[in-house]
mmCIF file of C-alpha atoms and ligand atoms in Angstrom:
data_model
loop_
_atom_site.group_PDB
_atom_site.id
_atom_site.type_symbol
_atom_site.label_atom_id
_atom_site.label_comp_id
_atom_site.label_asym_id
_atom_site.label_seq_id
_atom_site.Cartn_x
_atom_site.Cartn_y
_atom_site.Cartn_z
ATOM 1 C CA UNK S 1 85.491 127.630 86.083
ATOM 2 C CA UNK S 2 86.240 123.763 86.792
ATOM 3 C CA UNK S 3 84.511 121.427 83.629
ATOM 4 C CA UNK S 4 80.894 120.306 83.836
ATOM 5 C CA UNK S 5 82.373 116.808 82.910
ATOM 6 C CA UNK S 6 85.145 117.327 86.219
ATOM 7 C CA UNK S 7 82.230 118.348 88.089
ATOM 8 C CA UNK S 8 79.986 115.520 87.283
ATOM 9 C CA UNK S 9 82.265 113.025 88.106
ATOM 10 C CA UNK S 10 83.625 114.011 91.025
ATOM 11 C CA UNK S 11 79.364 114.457 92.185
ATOM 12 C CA UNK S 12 79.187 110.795 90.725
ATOM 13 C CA UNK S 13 82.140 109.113 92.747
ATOM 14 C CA UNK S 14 80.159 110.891 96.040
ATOM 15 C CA UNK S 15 77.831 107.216 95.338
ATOM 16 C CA UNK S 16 80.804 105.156 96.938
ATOM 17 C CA UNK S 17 80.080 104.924 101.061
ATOM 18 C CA UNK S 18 82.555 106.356 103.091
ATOM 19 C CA UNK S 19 83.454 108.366 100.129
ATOM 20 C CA UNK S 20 82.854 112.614 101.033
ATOM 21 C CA UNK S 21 83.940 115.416 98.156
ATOM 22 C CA UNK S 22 87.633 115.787 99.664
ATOM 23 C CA UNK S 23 87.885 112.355 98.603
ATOM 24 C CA UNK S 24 85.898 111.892 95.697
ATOM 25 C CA UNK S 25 88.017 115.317 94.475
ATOM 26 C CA UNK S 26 91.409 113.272 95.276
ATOM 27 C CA UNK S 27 89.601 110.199 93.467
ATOM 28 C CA UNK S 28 89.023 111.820 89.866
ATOM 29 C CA UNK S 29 92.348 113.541 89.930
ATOM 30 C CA UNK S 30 93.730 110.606 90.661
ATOM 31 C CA UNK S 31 92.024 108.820 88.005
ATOM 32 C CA UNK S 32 91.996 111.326 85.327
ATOM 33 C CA UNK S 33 96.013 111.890 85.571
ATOM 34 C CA UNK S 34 97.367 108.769 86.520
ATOM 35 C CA UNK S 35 95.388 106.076 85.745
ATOM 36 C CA UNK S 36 93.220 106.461 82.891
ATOM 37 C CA UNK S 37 93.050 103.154 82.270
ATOM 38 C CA UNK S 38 91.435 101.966 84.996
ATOM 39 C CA UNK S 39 89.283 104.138 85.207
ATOM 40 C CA UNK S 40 88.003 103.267 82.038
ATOM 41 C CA UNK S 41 88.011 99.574 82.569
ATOM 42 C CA UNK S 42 85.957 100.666 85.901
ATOM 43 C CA UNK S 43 83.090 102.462 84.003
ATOM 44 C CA UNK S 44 82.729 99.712 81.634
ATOM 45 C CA UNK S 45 82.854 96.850 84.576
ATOM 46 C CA UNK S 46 80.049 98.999 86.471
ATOM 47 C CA UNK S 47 77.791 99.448 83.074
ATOM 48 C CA UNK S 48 78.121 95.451 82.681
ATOM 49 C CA UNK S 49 77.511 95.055 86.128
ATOM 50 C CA UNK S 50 74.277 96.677 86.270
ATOM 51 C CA UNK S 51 73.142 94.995 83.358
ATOM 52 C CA UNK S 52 73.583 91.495 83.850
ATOM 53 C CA UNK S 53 73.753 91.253 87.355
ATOM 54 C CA UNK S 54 70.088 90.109 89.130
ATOM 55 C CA UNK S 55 69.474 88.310 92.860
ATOM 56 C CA UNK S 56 68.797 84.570 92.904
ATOM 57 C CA UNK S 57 65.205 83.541 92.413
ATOM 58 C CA UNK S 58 65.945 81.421 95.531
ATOM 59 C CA UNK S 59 68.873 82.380 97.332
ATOM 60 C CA UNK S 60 68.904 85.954 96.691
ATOM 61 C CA UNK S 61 72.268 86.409 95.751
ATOM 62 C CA UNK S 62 73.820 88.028 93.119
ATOM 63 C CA UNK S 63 73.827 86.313 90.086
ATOM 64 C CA UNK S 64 73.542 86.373 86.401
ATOM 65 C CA UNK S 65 70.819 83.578 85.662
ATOM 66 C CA UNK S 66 67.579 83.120 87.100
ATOM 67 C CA UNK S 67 68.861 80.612 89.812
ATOM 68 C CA UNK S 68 72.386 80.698 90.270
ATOM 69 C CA UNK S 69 74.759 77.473 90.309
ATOM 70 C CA UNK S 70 74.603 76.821 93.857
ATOM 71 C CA UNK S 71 70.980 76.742 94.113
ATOM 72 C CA UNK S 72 70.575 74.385 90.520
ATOM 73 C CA UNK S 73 73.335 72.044 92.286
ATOM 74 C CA UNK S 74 71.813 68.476 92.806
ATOM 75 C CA UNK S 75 74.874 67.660 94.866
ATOM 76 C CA UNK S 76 73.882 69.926 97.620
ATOM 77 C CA UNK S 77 71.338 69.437 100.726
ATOM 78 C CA UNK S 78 68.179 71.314 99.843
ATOM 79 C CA UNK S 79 66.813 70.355 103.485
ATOM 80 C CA UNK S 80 69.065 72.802 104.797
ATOM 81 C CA UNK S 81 69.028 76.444 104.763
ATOM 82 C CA UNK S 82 71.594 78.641 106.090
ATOM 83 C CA UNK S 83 70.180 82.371 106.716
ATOM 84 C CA UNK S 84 73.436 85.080 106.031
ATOM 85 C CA UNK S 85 73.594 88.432 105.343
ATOM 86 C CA UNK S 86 76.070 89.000 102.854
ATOM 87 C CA UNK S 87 77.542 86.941 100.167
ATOM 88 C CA UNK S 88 81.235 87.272 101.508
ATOM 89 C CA UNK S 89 79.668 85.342 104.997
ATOM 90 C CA UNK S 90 78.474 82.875 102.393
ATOM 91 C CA UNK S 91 82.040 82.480 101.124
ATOM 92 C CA UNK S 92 83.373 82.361 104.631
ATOM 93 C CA UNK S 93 80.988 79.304 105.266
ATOM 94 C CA UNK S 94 81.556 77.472 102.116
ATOM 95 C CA UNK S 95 85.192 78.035 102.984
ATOM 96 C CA UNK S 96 84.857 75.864 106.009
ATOM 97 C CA UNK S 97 84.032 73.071 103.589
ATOM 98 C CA UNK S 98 81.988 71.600 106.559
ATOM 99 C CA UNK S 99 78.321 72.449 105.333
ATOM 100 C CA UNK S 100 76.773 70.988 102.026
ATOM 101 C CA UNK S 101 73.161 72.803 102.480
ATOM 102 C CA UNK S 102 71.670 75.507 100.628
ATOM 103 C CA UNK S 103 72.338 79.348 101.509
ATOM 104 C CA UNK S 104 69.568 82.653 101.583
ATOM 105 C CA UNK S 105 71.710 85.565 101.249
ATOM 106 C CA UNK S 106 69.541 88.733 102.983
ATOM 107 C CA UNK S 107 71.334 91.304 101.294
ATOM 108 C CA UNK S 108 71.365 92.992 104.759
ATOM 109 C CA UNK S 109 70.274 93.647 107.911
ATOM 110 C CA UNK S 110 67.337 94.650 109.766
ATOM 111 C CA UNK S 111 68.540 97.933 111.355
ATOM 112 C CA UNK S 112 65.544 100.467 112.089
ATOM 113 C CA UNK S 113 67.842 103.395 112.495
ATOM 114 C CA UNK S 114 68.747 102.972 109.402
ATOM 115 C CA UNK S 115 65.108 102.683 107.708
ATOM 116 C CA UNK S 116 65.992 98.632 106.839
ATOM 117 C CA UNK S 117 62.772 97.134 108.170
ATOM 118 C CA UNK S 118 61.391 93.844 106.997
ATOM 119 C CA UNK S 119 59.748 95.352 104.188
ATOM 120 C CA UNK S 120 63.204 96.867 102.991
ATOM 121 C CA UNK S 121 65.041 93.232 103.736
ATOM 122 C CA UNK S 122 62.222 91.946 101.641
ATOM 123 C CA UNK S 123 61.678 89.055 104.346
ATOM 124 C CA UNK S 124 58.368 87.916 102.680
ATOM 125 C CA UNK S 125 61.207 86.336 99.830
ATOM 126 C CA UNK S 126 62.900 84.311 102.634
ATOM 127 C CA UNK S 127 59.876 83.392 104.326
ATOM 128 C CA UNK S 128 58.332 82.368 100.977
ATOM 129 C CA UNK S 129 62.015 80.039 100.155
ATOM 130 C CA UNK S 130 62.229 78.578 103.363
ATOM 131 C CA UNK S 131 57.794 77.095 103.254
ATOM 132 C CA UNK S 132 58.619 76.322 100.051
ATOM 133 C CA UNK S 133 57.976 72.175 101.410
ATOM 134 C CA UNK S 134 62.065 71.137 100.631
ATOM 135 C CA UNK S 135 63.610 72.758 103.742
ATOM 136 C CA UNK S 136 63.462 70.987 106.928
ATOM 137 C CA UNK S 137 66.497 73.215 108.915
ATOM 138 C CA UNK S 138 66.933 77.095 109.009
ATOM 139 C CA UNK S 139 70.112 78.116 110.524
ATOM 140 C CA UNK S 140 70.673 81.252 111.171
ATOM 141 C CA UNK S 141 74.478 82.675 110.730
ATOM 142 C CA UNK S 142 73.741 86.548 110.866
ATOM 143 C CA UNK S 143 76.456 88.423 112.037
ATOM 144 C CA UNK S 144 76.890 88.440 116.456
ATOM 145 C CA UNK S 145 76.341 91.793 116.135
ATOM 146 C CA UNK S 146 73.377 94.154 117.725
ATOM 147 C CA UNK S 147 71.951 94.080 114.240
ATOM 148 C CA UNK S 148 72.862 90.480 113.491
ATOM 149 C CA UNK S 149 71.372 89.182 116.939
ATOM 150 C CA UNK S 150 68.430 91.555 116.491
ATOM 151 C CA UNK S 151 67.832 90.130 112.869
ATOM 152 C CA UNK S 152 68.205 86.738 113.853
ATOM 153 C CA UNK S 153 65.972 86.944 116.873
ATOM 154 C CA UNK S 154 63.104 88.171 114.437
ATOM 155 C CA UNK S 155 63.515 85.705 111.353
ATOM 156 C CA UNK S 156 63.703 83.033 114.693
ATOM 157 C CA UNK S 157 60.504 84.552 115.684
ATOM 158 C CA UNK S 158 58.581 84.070 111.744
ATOM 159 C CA UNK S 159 60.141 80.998 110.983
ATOM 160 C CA UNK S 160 59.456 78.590 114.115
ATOM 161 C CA UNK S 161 55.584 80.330 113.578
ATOM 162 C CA UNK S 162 55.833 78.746 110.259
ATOM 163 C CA UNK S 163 56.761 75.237 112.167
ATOM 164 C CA UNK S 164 60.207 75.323 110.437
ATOM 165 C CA UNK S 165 62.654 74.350 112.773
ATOM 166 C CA UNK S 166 65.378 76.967 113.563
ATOM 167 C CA UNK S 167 69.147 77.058 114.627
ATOM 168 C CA UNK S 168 72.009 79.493 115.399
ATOM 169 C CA UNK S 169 75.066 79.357 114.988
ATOM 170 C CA UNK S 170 77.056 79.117 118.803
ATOM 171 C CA UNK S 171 78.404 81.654 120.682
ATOM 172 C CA UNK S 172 81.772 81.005 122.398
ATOM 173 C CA UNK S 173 85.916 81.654 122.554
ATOM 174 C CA UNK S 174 86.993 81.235 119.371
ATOM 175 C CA UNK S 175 89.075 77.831 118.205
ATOM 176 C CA UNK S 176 92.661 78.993 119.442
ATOM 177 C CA UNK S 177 91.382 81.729 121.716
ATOM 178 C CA UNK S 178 93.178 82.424 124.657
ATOM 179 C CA UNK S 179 91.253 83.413 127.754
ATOM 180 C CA UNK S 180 93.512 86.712 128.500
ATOM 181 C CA UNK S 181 92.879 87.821 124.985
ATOM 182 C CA UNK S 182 89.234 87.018 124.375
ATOM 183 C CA UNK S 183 86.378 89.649 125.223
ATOM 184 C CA UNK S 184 84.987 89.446 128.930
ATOM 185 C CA UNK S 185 81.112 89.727 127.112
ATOM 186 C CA UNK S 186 82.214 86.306 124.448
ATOM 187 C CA UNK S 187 83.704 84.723 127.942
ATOM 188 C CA UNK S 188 80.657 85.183 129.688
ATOM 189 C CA UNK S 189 78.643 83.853 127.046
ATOM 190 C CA UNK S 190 80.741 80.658 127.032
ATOM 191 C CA UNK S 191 79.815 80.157 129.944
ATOM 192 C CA UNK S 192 75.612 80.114 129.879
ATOM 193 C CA UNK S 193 76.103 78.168 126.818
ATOM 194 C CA UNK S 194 78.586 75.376 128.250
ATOM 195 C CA UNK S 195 78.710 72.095 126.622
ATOM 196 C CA UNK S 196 78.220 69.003 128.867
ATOM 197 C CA UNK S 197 81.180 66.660 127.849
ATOM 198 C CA UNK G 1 81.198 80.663 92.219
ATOM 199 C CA UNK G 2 81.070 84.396 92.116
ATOM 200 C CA UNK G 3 79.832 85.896 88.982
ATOM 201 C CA UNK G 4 82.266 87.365 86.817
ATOM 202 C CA UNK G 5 81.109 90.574 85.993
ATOM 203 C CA UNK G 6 80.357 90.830 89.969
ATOM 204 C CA UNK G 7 84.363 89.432 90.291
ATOM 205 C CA UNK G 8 85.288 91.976 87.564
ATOM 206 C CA UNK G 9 83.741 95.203 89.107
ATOM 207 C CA UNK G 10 85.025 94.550 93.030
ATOM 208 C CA UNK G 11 88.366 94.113 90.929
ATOM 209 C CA UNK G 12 87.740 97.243 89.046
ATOM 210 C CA UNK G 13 87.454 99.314 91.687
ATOM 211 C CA UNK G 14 91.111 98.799 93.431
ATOM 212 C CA UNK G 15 92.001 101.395 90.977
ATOM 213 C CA UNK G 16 90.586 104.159 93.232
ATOM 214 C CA UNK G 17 93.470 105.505 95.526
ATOM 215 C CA UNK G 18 93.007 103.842 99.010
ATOM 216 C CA UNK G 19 90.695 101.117 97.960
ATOM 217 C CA UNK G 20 91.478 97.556 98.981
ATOM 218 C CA UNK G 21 89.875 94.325 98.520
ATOM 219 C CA UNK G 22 87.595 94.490 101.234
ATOM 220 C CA UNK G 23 86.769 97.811 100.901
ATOM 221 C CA UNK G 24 86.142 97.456 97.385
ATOM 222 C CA UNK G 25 83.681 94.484 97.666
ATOM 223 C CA UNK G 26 81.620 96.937 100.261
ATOM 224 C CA UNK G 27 81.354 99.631 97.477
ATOM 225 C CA UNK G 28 80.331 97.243 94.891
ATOM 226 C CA UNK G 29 77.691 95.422 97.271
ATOM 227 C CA UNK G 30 76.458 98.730 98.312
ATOM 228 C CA UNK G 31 76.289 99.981 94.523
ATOM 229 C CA UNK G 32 74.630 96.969 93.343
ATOM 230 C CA UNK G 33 72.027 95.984 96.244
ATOM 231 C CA UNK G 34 71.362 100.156 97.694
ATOM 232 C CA UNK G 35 72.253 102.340 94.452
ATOM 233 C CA UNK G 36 71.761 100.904 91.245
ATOM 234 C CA UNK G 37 70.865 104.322 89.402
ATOM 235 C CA UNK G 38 74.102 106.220 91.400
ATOM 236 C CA UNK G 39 76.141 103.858 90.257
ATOM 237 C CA UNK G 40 74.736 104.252 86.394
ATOM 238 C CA UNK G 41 75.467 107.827 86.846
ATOM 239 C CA UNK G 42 78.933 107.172 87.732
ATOM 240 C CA UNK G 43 79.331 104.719 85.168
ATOM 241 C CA UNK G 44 78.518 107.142 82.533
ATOM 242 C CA UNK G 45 80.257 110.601 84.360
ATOM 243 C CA UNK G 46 83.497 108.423 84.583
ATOM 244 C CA UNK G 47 83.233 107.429 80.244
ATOM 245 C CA UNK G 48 82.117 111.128 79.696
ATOM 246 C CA UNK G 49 85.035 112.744 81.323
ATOM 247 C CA UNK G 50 87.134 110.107 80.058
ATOM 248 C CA UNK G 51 85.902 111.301 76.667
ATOM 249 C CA UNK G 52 86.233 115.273 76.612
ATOM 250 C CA UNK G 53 88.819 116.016 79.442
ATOM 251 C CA UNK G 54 92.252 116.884 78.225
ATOM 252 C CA UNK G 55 95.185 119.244 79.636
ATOM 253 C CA UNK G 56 95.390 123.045 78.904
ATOM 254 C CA UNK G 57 97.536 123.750 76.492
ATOM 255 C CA UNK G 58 99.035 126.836 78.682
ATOM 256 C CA UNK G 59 98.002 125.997 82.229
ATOM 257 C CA UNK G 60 98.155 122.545 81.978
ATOM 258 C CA UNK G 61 94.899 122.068 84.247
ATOM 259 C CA UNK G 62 91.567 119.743 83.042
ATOM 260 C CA UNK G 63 89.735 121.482 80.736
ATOM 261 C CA UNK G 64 87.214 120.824 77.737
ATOM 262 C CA UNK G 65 89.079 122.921 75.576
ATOM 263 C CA UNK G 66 92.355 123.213 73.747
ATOM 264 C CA UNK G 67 93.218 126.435 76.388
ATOM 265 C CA UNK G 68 90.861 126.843 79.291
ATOM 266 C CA UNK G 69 88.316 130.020 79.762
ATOM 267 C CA UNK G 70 91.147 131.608 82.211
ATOM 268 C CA UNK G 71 93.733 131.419 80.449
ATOM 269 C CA UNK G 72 92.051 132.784 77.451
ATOM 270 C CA UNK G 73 90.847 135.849 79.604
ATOM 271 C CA UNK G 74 92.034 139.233 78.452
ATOM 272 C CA UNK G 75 91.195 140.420 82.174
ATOM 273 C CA UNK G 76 93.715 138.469 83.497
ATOM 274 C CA UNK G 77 97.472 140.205 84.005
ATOM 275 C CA UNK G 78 99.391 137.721 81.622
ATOM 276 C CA UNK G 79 102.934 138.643 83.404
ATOM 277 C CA UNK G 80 102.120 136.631 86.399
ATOM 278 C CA UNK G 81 102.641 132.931 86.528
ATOM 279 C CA UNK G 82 101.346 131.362 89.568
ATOM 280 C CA UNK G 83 102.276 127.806 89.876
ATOM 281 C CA UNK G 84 99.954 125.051 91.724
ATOM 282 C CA UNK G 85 100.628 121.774 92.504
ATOM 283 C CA UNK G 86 96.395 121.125 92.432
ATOM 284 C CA UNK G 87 93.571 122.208 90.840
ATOM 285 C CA UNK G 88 92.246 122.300 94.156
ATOM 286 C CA UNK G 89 95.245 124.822 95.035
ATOM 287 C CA UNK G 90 94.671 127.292 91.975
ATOM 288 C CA UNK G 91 90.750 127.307 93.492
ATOM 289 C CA UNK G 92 91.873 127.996 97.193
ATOM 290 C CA UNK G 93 93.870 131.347 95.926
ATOM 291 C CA UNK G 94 90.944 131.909 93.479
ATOM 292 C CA UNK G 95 88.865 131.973 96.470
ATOM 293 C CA UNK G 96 91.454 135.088 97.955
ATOM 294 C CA UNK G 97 90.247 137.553 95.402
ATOM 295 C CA UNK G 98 93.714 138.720 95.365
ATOM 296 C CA UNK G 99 95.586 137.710 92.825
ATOM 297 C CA UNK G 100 94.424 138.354 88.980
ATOM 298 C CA UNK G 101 97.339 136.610 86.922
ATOM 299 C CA UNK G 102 97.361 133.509 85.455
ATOM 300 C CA UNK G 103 98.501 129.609 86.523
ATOM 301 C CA UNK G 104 100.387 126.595 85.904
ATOM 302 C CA UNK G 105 98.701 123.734 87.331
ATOM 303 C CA UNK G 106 101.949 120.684 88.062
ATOM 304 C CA UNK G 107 99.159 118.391 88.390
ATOM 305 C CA UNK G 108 100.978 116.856 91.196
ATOM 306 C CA UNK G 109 105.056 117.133 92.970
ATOM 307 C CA UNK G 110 108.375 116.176 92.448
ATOM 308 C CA UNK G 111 108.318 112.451 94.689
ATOM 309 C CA UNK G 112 111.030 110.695 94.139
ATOM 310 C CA UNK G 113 109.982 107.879 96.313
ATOM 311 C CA UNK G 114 106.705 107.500 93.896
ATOM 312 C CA UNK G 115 108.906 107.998 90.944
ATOM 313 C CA UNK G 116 107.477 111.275 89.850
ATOM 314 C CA UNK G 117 110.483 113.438 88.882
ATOM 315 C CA UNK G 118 110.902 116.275 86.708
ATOM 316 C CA UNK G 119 110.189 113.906 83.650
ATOM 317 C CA UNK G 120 106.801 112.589 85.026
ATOM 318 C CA UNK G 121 105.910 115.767 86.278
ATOM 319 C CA UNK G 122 106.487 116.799 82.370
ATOM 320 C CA UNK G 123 108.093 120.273 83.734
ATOM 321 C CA UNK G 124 109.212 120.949 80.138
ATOM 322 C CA UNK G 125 105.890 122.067 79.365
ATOM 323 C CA UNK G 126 106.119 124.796 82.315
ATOM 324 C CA UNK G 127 109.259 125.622 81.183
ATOM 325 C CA UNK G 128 108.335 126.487 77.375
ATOM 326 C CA UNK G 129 105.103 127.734 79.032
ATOM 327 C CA UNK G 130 107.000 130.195 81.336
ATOM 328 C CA UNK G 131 109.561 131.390 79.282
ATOM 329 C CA UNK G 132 107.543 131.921 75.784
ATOM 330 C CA UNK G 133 108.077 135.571 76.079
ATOM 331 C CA UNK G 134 104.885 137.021 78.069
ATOM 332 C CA UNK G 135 105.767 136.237 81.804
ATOM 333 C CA UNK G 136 107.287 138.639 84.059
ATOM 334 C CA UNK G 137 107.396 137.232 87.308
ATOM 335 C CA UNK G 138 106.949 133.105 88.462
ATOM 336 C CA UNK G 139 105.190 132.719 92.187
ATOM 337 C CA UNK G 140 105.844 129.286 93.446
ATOM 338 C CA UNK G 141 103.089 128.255 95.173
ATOM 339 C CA UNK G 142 103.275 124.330 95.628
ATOM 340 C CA UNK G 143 102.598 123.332 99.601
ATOM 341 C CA UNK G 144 104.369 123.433 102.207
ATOM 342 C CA UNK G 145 104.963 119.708 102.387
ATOM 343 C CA UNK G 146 108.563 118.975 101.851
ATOM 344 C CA UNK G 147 107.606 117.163 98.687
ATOM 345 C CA UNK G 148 106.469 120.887 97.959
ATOM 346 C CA UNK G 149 109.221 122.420 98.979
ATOM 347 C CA UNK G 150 111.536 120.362 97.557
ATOM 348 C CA UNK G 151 109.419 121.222 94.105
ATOM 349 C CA UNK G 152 109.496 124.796 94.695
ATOM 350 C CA UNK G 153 113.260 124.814 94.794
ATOM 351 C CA UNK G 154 113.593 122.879 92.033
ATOM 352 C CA UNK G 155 111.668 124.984 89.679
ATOM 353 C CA UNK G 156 113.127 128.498 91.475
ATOM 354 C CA UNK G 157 116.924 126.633 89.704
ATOM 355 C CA UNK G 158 115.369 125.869 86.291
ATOM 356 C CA UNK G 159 113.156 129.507 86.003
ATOM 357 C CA UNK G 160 115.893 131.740 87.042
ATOM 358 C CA UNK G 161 118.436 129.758 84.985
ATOM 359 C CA UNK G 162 116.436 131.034 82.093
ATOM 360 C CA UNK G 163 116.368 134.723 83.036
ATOM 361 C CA UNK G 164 112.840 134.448 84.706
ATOM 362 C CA UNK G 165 112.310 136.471 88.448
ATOM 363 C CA UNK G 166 110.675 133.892 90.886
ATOM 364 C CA UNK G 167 108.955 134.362 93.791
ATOM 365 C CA UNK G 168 107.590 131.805 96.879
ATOM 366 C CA UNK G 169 104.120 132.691 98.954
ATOM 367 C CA UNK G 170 105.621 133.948 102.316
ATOM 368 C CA UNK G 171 105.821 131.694 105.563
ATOM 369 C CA UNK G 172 104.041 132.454 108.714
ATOM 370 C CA UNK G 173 102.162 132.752 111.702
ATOM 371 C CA UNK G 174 98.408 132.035 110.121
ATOM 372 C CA UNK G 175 96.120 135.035 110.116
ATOM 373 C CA UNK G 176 93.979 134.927 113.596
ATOM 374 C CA UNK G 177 96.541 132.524 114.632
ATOM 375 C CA UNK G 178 97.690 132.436 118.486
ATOM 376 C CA UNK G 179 101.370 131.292 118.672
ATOM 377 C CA UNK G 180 100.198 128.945 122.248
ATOM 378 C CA UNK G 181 98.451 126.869 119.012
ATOM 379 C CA UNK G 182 100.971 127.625 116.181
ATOM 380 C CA UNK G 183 103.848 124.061 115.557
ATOM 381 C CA UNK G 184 107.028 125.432 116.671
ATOM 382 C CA UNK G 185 109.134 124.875 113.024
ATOM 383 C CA UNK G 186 105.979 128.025 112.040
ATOM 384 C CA UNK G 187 107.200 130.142 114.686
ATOM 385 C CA UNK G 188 110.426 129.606 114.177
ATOM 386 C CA UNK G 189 110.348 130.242 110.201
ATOM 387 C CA UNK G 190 108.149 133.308 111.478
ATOM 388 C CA UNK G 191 111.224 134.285 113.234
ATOM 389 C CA UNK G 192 113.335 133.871 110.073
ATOM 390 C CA UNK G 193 111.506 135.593 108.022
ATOM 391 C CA UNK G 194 109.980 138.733 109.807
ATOM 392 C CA UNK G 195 109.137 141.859 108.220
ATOM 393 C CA UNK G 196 110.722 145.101 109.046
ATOM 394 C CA UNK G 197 108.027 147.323 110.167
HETATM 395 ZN ZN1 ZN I 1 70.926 80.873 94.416
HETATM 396 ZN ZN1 ZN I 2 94.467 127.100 81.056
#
């Protein structure tokens, strides 16, 4: 006896991840009796969204030109490519202010349990960016996760084949890290890769 | 150097209860790069329910109508008044097959920390609603909760004020409950309030 139109949207807010129908219930009541608004200003920011939003020709991110500013920046280092997965590691890295290359955002991972294979991570793209003749440096800065290593270790793999030369970022205890508080598996690594001084 | 429709949309969907900035950027990612045509749907389900829901004018829940299917049943005994904080409450004692009267639907509790009192809650309309002539008997059924409780005896003052006889679902043990598993303030209401056999 609940409306088609109740119905529907609580079915439609299922979408969101992490979002099951206890929640998605809790979500359109929510919306429906005390915020209206917003909800409103939500369906109209997601319509827009998927209309103008497209991935960079070249770095693959989301943008809503052809090539996005970063990419058509002549102030930048185009012989340098940093490899992330997601645009908010891209922001984390331009928020170091220590790197003036060029980014490819994967939009991913490879994770095979997940059905994310090259083909799905549309490699070919990256592979196709990076030979394009301007990029002498790719450096990897996937996440130093089991996925992120994994992903790395593959794109590694294509790209020195290619005769691009490859990078990653280090491995170590973080700047400010205290031995006592840092991870015996990040200490360990610290140690194999040890800088001579 | 975000877009801003991308900047817009992460921002749009903090409305959703429990949603924060990082969480938000995940769904949008996700929506954009892994479900373009779920999020259409959503889109679209949110503007169409925005569109055609409104509040029963009797029971107060979402409906399409100007009074709801229920509430416009002659099967249903018109001199009980069940009262629900929920929709999803009216369709748990639904579920019972054992009650054929009608509802009012609060939409919500008295919460004086959240600033919903008896204005927000609009009890007026319950009120007018409860005392225009047809109802017998009010059962309080709001949870449990002491935001529920507190509700219950709230409206149990303003209903019998007016004449009306009210009555609360009964505390208990839970059917098929073992009292080694049941909280202690259960057992002890169970105590309060046994039944002379
Ligand atoms: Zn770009
Ligand atoms: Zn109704």
């Amino acid at each position: 006896m609940q409306p088609s139109s109740l119905d529907e949207l609580i079915d439609a807010l299922r979408c969101l991840p992490g979002v099951g129908p206890k929640s998605a219930q809790r979500m359109a009541y929510h919306l429906l009796q005390r915020d209206q608004r917003g909800a409103g200003r939500l369906a109209r920011a997601m319509g827009h969204a998927l209309d103008v939003l497209r991935h960079c020709d070249r770095c693959n991110t989301f943008t809503e030109e052809a090539v996005c500013q970063r990419c058509a920046s002549p102030r930048r280092d185009a012989s340098l490519l940093c490899v992330v997965e997601m645009p908010a590691d891209l922001a984390m890295i331009e928020q170091t202010q220590s790197y003036n290359g060029l980014y490819y955002v994967l939009m991913g991972r490879l994770s095979p349990l997940d059905g994310v294979g090259p083909r799905e991570l549309k490699l070919d793209k990256l592979l196709a960016r990076a030979g394009d003749g301007s990029v002498r440096e790719v450096i990897l800065a996937t996440n130093f996760t089991n996925e992120g290593e994994a992903t790395a270790h593959t794109l590694a793999t294509l790209l020195s084949a290619r005769g691009l030369s490859v990078s990653r970022l280090s491995r170590g205890v973080p700047v400010g890290g205290e031995l006592e508080h840092t991870d015996i598996g990040t200490i360990a690594q610290a140690l194999v890769e040890r800088r001579g001084l």
